mmCIF file with all atom_site columns, C-alpha atoms in Angstrom:
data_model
loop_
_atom_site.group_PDB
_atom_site.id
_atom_site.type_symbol
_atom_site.label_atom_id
_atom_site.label_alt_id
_atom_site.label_comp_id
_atom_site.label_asym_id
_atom_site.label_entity_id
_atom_site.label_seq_id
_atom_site.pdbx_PDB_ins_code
_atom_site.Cartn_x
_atom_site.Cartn_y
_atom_site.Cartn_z
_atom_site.occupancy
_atom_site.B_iso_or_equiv
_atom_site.pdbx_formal_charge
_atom_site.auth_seq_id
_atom_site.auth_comp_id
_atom_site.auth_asym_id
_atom_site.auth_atom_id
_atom_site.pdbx_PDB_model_num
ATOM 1  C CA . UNK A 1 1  ? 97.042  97.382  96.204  1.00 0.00 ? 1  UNK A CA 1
ATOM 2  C CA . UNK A 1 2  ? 98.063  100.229 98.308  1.00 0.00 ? 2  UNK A CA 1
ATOM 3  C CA . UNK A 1 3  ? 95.675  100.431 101.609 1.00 0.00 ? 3  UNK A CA 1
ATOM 4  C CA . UNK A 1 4  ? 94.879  102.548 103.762 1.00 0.00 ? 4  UNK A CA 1
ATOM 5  C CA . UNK A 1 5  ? 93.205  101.433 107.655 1.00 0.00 ? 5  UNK A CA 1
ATOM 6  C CA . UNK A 1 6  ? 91.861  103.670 110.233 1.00 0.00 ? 6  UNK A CA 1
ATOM 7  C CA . UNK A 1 7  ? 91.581  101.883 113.553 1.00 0.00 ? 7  UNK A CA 1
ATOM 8  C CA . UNK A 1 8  ? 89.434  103.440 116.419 1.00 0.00 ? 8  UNK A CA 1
ATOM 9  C CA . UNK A 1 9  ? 86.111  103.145 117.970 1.00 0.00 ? 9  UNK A CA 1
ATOM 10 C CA . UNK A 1 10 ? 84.284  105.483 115.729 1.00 0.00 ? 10 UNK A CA 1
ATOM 11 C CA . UNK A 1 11 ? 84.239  108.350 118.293 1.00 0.00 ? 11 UNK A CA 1
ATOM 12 C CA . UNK A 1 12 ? 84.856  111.766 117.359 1.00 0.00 ? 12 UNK A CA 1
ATOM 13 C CA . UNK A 1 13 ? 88.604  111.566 117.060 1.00 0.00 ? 13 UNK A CA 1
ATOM 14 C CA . UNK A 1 14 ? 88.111  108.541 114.679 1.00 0.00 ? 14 UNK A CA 1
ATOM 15 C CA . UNK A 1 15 ? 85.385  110.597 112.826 1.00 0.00 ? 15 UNK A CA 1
ATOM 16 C CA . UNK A 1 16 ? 88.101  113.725 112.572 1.00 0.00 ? 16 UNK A CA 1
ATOM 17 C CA . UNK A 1 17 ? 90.846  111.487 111.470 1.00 0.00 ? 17 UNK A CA 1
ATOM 18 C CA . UNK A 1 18 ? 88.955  109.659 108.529 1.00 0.00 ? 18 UNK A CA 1
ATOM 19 C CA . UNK A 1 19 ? 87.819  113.150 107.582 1.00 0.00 ? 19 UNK A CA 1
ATOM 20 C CA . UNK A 1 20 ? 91.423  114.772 107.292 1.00 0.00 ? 20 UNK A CA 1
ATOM 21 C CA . UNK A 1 21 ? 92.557  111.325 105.545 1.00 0.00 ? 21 UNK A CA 1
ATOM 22 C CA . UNK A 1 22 ? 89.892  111.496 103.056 1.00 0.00 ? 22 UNK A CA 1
ATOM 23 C CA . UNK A 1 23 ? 90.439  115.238 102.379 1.00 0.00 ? 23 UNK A CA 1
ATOM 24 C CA . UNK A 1 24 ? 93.906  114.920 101.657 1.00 0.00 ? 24 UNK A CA 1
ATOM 25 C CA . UNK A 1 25 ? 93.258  111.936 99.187  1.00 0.00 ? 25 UNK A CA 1
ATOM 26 C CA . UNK A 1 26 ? 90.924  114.473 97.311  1.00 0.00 ? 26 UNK A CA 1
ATOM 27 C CA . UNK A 1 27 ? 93.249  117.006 97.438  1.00 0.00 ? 27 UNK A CA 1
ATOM 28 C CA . UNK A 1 28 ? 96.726  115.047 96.173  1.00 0.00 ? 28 UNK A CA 1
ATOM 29 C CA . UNK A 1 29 ? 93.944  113.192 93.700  1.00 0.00 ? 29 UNK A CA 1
ATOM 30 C CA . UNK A 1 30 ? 94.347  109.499 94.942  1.00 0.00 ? 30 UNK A CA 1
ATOM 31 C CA . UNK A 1 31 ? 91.522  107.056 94.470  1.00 0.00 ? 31 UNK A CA 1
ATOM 32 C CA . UNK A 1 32 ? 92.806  105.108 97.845  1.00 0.00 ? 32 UNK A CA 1
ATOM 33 C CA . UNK A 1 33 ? 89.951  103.778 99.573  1.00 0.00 ? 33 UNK A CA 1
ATOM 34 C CA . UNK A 1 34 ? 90.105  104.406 103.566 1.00 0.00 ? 34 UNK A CA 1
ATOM 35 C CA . UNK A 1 35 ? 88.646  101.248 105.123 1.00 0.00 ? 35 UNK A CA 1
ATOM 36 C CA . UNK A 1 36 ? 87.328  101.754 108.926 1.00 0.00 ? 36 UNK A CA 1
ATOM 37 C CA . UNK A 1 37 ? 88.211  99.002  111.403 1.00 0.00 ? 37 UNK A CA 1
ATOM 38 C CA . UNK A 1 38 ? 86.389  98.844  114.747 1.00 0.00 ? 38 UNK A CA 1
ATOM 39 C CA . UNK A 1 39 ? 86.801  95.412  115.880 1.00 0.00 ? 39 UNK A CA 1
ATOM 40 C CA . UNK A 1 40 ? 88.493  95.492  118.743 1.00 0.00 ? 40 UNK A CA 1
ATOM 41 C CA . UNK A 1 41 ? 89.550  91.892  118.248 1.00 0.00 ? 41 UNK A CA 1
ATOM 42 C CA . UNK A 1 42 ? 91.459  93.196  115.135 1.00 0.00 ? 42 UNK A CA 1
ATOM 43 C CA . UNK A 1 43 ? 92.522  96.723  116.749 1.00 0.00 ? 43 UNK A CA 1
ATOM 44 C CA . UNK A 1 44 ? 94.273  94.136  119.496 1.00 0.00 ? 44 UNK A CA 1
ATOM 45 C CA . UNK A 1 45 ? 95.830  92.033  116.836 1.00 0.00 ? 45 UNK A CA 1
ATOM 46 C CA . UNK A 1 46 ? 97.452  95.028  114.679 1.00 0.00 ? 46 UNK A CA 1
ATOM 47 C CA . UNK A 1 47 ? 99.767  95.868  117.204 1.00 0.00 ? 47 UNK A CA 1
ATOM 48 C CA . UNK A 1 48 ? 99.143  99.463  117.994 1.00 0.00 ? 48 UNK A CA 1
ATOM 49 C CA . UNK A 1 49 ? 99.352  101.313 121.657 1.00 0.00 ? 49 UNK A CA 1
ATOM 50 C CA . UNK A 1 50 ? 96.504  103.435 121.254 1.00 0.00 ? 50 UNK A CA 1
ATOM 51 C CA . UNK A 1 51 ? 93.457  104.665 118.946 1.00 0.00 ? 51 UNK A CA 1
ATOM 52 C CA . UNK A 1 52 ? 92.267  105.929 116.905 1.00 0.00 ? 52 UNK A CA 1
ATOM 53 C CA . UNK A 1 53 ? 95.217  104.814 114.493 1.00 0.00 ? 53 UNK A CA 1
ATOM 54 C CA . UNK A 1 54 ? 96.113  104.724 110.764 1.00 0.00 ? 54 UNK A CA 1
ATOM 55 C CA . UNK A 1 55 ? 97.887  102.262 109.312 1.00 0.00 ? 55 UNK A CA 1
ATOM 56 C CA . UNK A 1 56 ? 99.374  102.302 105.694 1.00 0.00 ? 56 UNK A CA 1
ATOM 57 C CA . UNK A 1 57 ? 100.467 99.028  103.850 1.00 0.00 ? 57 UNK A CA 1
ATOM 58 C CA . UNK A 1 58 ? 99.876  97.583  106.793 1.00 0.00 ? 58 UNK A CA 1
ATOM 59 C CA . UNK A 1 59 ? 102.514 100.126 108.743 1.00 0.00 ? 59 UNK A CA 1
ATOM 60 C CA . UNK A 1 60 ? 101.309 101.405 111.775 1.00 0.00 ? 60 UNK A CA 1
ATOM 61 C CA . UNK A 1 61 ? 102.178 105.597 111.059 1.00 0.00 ? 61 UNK A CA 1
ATOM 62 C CA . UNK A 1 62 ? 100.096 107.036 113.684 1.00 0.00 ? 62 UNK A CA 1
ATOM 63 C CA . UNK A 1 63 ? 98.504  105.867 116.740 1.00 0.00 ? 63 UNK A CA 1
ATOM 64 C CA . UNK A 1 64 ? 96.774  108.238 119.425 1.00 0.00 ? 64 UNK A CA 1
ATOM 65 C CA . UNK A 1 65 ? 98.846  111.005 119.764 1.00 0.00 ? 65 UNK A CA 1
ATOM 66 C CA . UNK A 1 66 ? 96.923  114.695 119.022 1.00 0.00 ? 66 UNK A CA 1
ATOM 67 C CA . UNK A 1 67 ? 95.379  114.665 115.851 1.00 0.00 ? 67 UNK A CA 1
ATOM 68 C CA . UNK A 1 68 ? 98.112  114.715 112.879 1.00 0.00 ? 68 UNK A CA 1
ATOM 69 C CA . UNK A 1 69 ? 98.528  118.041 110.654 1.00 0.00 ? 69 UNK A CA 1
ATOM 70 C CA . UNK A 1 70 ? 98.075  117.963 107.454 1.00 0.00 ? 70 UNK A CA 1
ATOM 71 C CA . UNK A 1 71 ? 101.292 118.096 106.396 1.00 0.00 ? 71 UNK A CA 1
ATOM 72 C CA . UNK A 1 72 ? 101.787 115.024 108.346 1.00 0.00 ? 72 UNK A CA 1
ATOM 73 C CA . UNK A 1 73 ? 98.873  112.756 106.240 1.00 0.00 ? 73 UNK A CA 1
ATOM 74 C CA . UNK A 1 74 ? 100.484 114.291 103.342 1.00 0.00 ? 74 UNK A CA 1
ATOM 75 C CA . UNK A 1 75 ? 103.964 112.495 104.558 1.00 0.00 ? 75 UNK A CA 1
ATOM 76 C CA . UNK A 1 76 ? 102.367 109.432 104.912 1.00 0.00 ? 76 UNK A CA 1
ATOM 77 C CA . UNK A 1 77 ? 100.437 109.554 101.433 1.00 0.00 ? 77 UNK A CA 1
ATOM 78 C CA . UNK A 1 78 ? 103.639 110.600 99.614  1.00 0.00 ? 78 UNK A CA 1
ATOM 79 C CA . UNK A 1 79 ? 105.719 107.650 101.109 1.00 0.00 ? 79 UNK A CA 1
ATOM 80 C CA . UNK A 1 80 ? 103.078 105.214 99.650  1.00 0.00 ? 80 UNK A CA 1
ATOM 81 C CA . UNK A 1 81 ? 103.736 106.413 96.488  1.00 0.00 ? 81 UNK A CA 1
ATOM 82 C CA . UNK A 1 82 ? 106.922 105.914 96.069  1.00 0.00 ? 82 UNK A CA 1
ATOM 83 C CA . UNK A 1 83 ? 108.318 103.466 93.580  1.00 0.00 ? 83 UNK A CA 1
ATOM 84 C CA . UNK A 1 84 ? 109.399 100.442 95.475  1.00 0.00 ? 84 UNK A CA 1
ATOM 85 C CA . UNK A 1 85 ? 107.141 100.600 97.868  1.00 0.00 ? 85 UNK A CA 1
ATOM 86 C CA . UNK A 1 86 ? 105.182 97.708  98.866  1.00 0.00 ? 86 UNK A CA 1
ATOM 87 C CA . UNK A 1 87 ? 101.645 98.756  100.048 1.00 0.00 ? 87 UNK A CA 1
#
């Protein structure tokens, strides 16, 4: 099953990052559901440097840098659609 994480807080950032996720799945017609993690036990755990982050298959792609662009989520959508890959 292909999955999709967004780590954070739930602050604004985290709020603006689920939203552009969820658009783009819309958009490119995936029915990937985009689960919301905000323990910080498990934020810890996941390895990432910063939130609000997204991780796909379990890949950390993004992690506190300036919002991504759209074009960027739509990178990180395409690559878990590829055949072959494991997410």
């Amino acid at each position: 099953m292909k999955t999709i994480q967004v780590l954070g807080l739930g602050n604004n950032r985290h709020r603006q990052l689920t939203h552009l996720l969820e658009q783009e799945l819309e958009r490119m017609g995936l029915a990937i559901p985009v689960e919301q993690v905000m323990d910080i036990e498990v934020i810890l755990a996941s390895g990432v440097d910063a939130i609000p982050a997204v991780l796909v298959g379990g890949q950390v792609v993004y992690d506190g840098r300036a919002l991504p662009t759209r074009a960027e989520v739509q990178g990180w959508l395409t690559a878990i659609l590829q055949p072959g890959h494991a997410a």
